[in-house]
Each structure stands twice: as structure tokens, then as C-alpha cells.
């Protein structure tokens, strides 16, 4: 008898990342903070040179964080954001919409219909709609899937499943190319 848990029996409701996602949907500052915490944790690093000696750029007049959420590296003197080097880099879709797409896809066992994405508010904390409808959410999830496939493809054409996704894919470790 097979004792492996089935994919559909694994719950994500207590996952700390998924619990934090609704708050990240409320505004862009919260979404950027969430994405920075997921990417770097407590140690932000320059995506170009890897240097850990970086700082947040602040508005000279107010002392608040810059509106575009830029960082500057002391090593290479380059500016960057949390988007650089990710699937978000060339996207004009706000990060709060990306967060909403991830949350809506992860929080429902069977996914979310296009109609539900259009009408569901992004966060019960803010009461504002995310504005992420069929095109934005679909593009976000499609880009994410393409990035996973491209970054984990072998020379033979197989795709290695990242360890973090294996529990949700029935412990599958590799998708084999049809030969």
C-alpha cells in the first residue's frame, strides 16, 4: 500500500507565506516588503555583484523610503529593486497584483476562476480591489511557471522539480520529456 500523501490532501492554509500574502496585497509598499523578505530575508544583496553592503535609497526631503523602492550597492554603485533578476523585472504589473495572483492560486484547492479574480477584493484589510483580473493574474502565473521550467530544465529536455514544489506535485522530482 502506498503511504505517500496525495497532492490534493496537502493543505496550505497554515503555511506562513500564504498567511502573509493577503496583507501584501493591500498596497505596493506592503507587497515590496513581502517580496524583499521572501527574496533576501534579513540580508539584502545586490543582484548584479552579490555584495551584501547595500542600503535603501531615501527621499532627501522626507527621509522616507523612495517611491520606486530602490536600493544602492556600495560595491558596484548600481541601483536595483527587488524585481531585478526575477520574472517581475520587465513587468509593469504592480507587485501587489503579483501577490494577489499568487495568493488566489495558492489559497484555493481547485484554483480560482477568472470571474472570481475580477470581483474578489485583494485584501479584507484595505477593502480595495486589486484590479488584477484575467490578464494580469494569468500573465503573472504563466511567467512564474515559465521561469520555473526554464531555470530547471536539463540538457536532455527534462525539468527538475524544485524541492519546495515536490510535496505539491505528489513527490515528483522530474518531468521527463516525451522522446
mmCIF file of C-alpha atoms in Angstrom:
data_model
loop_
_atom_site.group_PDB
_atom_site.id
_atom_site.type_symbol
_atom_site.label_atom_id
_atom_site.label_comp_id
_atom_site.label_asym_id
_atom_site.label_seq_id
_atom_site.Cartn_x
_atom_site.Cartn_y
_atom_site.Cartn_z
ATOM 1 C CA UNK A 1 0.000 0.000 0.000
ATOM 2 C CA UNK A 2 1.305 3.434 -0.970
ATOM 3 C CA UNK A 3 1.758 5.705 2.078
ATOM 4 C CA UNK A 4 2.708 8.896 0.216
ATOM 5 C CA UNK A 5 0.247 11.728 0.782
ATOM 6 C CA UNK A 6 -1.784 12.700 -2.237
ATOM 7 C CA UNK A 7 -1.305 16.187 -3.635
ATOM 8 C CA UNK A 8 -4.898 17.251 -3.074
ATOM 9 C CA UNK A 9 -4.735 16.253 0.613
ATOM 10 C CA UNK A 10 -1.903 18.642 1.436
ATOM 11 C CA UNK A 11 -3.233 21.863 2.921
ATOM 12 C CA UNK A 12 -1.562 25.225 2.535
ATOM 13 C CA UNK A 13 -3.813 27.109 4.963
ATOM 14 C CA UNK A 14 -1.206 27.155 7.764
ATOM 15 C CA UNK A 15 1.764 27.948 5.523
ATOM 16 C CA UNK A 16 3.352 31.173 6.876
ATOM 17 C CA UNK A 17 3.995 32.584 3.403
ATOM 18 C CA UNK A 18 0.383 32.095 2.322
ATOM 19 C CA UNK A 19 -0.872 33.533 5.623
ATOM 20 C CA UNK A 20 1.238 36.690 4.991
ATOM 21 C CA UNK A 21 0.152 37.124 1.348
ATOM 22 C CA UNK A 22 -3.241 38.868 1.912
ATOM 23 C CA UNK A 23 -1.545 41.728 3.776
ATOM 24 C CA UNK A 24 0.942 42.059 0.884
ATOM 25 C CA UNK A 25 -1.979 42.632 -1.485
ATOM 26 C CA UNK A 26 -3.158 45.754 0.349
ATOM 27 C CA UNK A 27 -0.697 48.247 -1.155
ATOM 28 C CA UNK A 28 2.571 48.446 -3.077
ATOM 29 C CA UNK A 29 4.722 49.191 -0.015
ATOM 30 C CA UNK A 30 3.452 46.058 1.739
ATOM 31 C CA UNK A 31 3.950 43.970 -1.412
ATOM 32 C CA UNK A 32 7.535 45.197 -1.871
ATOM 33 C CA UNK A 33 8.290 44.498 1.788
ATOM 34 C CA UNK A 34 6.853 40.990 1.456
ATOM 35 C CA UNK A 35 8.806 40.226 -1.732
ATOM 36 C CA UNK A 36 12.041 41.597 -0.234
ATOM 37 C CA UNK A 37 11.582 39.402 2.843
ATOM 38 C CA UNK A 38 10.944 36.335 0.658
ATOM 39 C CA UNK A 39 13.907 37.016 -1.611
ATOM 40 C CA UNK A 40 16.536 38.257 0.826
ATOM 41 C CA UNK A 41 15.260 37.689 4.365
ATOM 42 C CA UNK A 42 17.301 39.908 6.700
ATOM 43 C CA UNK A 43 20.264 40.203 4.330
ATOM 44 C CA UNK A 44 19.503 42.116 1.108
ATOM 45 C CA UNK A 45 22.125 41.591 -1.571
ATOM 46 C CA UNK A 46 22.953 43.233 -4.873
ATOM 47 C CA UNK A 47 21.598 41.018 -7.668
ATOM 48 C CA UNK A 48 24.378 42.146 -10.004
ATOM 49 C CA UNK A 49 27.558 41.691 -7.936
ATOM 50 C CA UNK A 50 26.247 39.788 -4.885
ATOM 51 C CA UNK A 51 27.570 42.355 -2.385
ATOM 52 C CA UNK A 52 25.745 42.498 0.968
ATOM 53 C CA UNK A 53 26.822 46.113 1.578
ATOM 54 C CA UNK A 54 23.645 47.745 0.262
ATOM 55 C CA UNK A 55 21.258 50.409 1.535
ATOM 56 C CA UNK A 56 17.725 51.627 0.866
ATOM 57 C CA UNK A 57 17.573 54.889 -1.008
ATOM 58 C CA UNK A 58 15.620 57.538 0.932
ATOM 59 C CA UNK A 59 13.896 60.742 -0.117
ATOM 60 C CA UNK A 60 16.166 63.653 0.828
ATOM 61 C CA UNK A 61 13.294 65.878 1.979
ATOM 62 C CA UNK A 62 11.150 63.443 3.965
ATOM 63 C CA UNK A 63 13.607 60.708 4.914
ATOM 64 C CA UNK A 64 11.014 58.166 3.792
ATOM 65 C CA UNK A 65 11.846 55.299 1.510
ATOM 66 C CA UNK A 66 11.999 56.279 -2.158
ATOM 67 C CA UNK A 67 8.737 55.829 -4.102
ATOM 68 C CA UNK A 68 10.273 53.303 -6.522
ATOM 69 C CA UNK A 69 11.709 51.225 -3.637
ATOM 70 C CA UNK A 70 15.286 51.367 -4.925
ATOM 71 C CA UNK A 71 18.394 50.054 -3.239
ATOM 72 C CA UNK A 72 22.016 51.038 -3.935
ATOM 73 C CA UNK A 73 25.050 48.801 -3.758
ATOM 74 C CA UNK A 74 28.254 50.166 -2.201
ATOM 75 C CA UNK A 75 30.309 47.631 -4.163
ATOM 76 C CA UNK A 76 29.266 48.225 -7.782
ATOM 77 C CA UNK A 77 27.471 51.564 -7.119
ATOM 78 C CA UNK A 78 24.444 50.279 -9.045
ATOM 79 C CA UNK A 79 20.801 50.852 -8.182
ATOM 80 C CA UNK A 80 18.354 47.950 -8.047
ATOM 81 C CA UNK A 81 14.951 46.847 -6.808
ATOM 82 C CA UNK A 82 13.573 43.510 -5.641
ATOM 83 C CA UNK A 83 12.357 42.946 -9.220
ATOM 84 C CA UNK A 84 15.839 42.779 -10.804
ATOM 85 C CA UNK A 85 16.821 39.285 -11.907
ATOM 86 C CA UNK A 86 13.314 37.838 -11.431
ATOM 87 C CA UNK A 87 10.226 37.236 -13.554
ATOM 88 C CA UNK A 88 8.969 40.603 -12.264
ATOM 89 C CA UNK A 89 11.823 42.568 -13.861
ATOM 90 C CA UNK A 90 10.212 43.570 -17.151
ATOM 91 C CA UNK A 91 6.654 43.561 -15.840
ATOM 92 C CA UNK A 92 4.684 46.752 -15.455
ATOM 93 C CA UNK A 93 2.181 44.921 -13.261
ATOM 94 C CA UNK A 94 2.426 46.204 -9.666
ATOM 95 C CA UNK A 95 3.841 43.728 -7.134
ATOM 96 C CA UNK A 96 0.597 43.830 -5.146
ATOM 97 C CA UNK A 97 -1.155 42.339 -8.183
ATOM 98 C CA UNK A 98 1.501 39.608 -8.403
ATOM 99 C CA UNK A 99 0.944 38.881 -4.708
ATOM 100 C CA UNK A 100 -2.797 38.700 -5.262
ATOM 101 C CA UNK A 101 -2.333 36.270 -8.149
ATOM 102 C CA UNK A 102 -0.077 34.044 -6.044
ATOM 103 C CA UNK A 103 -2.411 34.175 -3.071
ATOM 104 C CA UNK A 104 -5.528 33.431 -5.098
ATOM 105 C CA UNK A 105 -3.846 30.500 -6.831
ATOM 106 C CA UNK A 106 -2.401 29.059 -3.618
ATOM 107 C CA UNK A 107 -5.261 29.602 -1.212
ATOM 108 C CA UNK A 108 -7.873 27.664 -3.171
ATOM 109 C CA UNK A 109 -7.706 23.909 -3.546
ATOM 110 C CA UNK A 110 -9.039 23.967 -7.097
ATOM 111 C CA UNK A 111 -7.716 27.324 -8.241
ATOM 112 C CA UNK A 112 -9.726 30.466 -8.880
ATOM 113 C CA UNK A 113 -11.987 31.240 -11.792
ATOM 114 C CA UNK A 114 -11.436 34.323 -13.918
ATOM 115 C CA UNK A 115 -14.727 35.807 -12.704
ATOM 116 C CA UNK A 116 -13.693 35.398 -9.063
ATOM 117 C CA UNK A 117 -10.374 37.158 -9.732
ATOM 118 C CA UNK A 118 -12.195 40.150 -11.182
ATOM 119 C CA UNK A 119 -14.626 40.561 -8.298
ATOM 120 C CA UNK A 120 -12.797 39.442 -5.160
ATOM 121 C CA UNK A 121 -11.152 42.261 -3.197
ATOM 122 C CA UNK A 122 -7.396 41.957 -2.851
ATOM 123 C CA UNK A 123 -7.475 42.272 0.889
ATOM 124 C CA UNK A 124 -10.123 42.448 3.532
ATOM 125 C CA UNK A 125 -7.672 44.664 5.406
ATOM 126 C CA UNK A 126 -7.860 47.527 2.925
ATOM 127 C CA UNK A 127 -11.254 46.962 1.330
ATOM 128 C CA UNK A 128 -9.744 47.947 -2.031
ATOM 129 C CA UNK A 129 -9.966 45.858 -5.170
ATOM 130 C CA UNK A 130 -6.638 44.646 -6.521
ATOM 131 C CA UNK A 131 -7.640 45.348 -10.100
ATOM 132 C CA UNK A 132 -5.949 42.081 -11.025
ATOM 133 C CA UNK A 133 -8.306 40.487 -13.453
ATOM 134 C CA UNK A 134 -7.900 37.792 -16.025
ATOM 135 C CA UNK A 135 -4.981 39.292 -17.912
ATOM 136 C CA UNK A 136 -2.765 40.382 -15.003
ATOM 137 C CA UNK A 137 -3.212 37.265 -12.880
ATOM 138 C CA UNK A 138 -2.901 34.964 -15.861
ATOM 139 C CA UNK A 139 0.282 36.645 -17.019
ATOM 140 C CA UNK A 140 1.730 36.534 -13.501
ATOM 141 C CA UNK A 141 1.159 32.819 -13.072
ATOM 142 C CA UNK A 142 2.235 31.989 -16.616
ATOM 143 C CA UNK A 143 5.503 33.924 -16.212
ATOM 144 C CA UNK A 144 6.186 32.188 -12.923
ATOM 145 C CA UNK A 145 5.646 28.765 -14.470
ATOM 146 C CA UNK A 146 7.863 29.596 -17.447
ATOM 147 C CA UNK A 147 10.629 30.787 -15.089
ATOM 148 C CA UNK A 148 10.447 27.555 -13.094
ATOM 149 C CA UNK A 149 10.575 25.474 -16.259
ATOM 150 C CA UNK A 150 13.433 27.426 -17.856
ATOM 151 C CA UNK A 151 15.585 27.547 -14.736
ATOM 152 C CA UNK A 152 15.233 23.845 -14.004
ATOM 153 C CA UNK A 153 15.479 22.335 -17.481
ATOM 154 C CA UNK A 154 18.224 19.799 -18.167
ATOM 155 C CA UNK A 155 20.176 19.431 -21.410
ATOM 156 C CA UNK A 156 18.045 16.387 -22.251
ATOM 157 C CA UNK A 157 14.864 18.480 -22.019
ATOM 158 C CA UNK A 158 13.630 17.096 -18.692
ATOM 159 C CA UNK A 159 12.516 19.535 -15.986
ATOM 160 C CA UNK A 160 13.718 19.072 -12.424
ATOM 161 C CA UNK A 161 11.007 19.964 -9.912
ATOM 162 C CA UNK A 162 12.317 22.316 -7.177
ATOM 163 C CA UNK A 163 12.302 20.734 -3.715
ATOM 164 C CA UNK A 164 9.822 23.345 -2.442
ATOM 165 C CA UNK A 165 7.240 22.252 -5.051
ATOM 166 C CA UNK A 166 7.733 18.487 -4.785
ATOM 167 C CA UNK A 167 5.248 17.977 -1.916
ATOM 168 C CA UNK A 168 2.558 19.656 -4.034
ATOM 169 C CA UNK A 169 3.379 17.512 -7.061
ATOM 170 C CA UNK A 170 2.980 14.122 -5.428
ATOM 171 C CA UNK A 171 6.705 13.949 -4.568
ATOM 172 C CA UNK A 172 7.504 14.051 -8.302
ATOM 173 C CA UNK A 173 11.156 15.046 -8.782
ATOM 174 C CA UNK A 174 11.405 15.217 -12.562
ATOM 175 C CA UNK A 175 9.111 15.790 -15.537
ATOM 176 C CA UNK A 176 10.500 13.743 -18.386
ATOM 177 C CA UNK A 177 10.438 14.991 -21.944
ATOM 178 C CA UNK A 178 8.475 12.769 -24.293
ATOM 179 C CA UNK A 179 11.023 11.149 -26.541
#
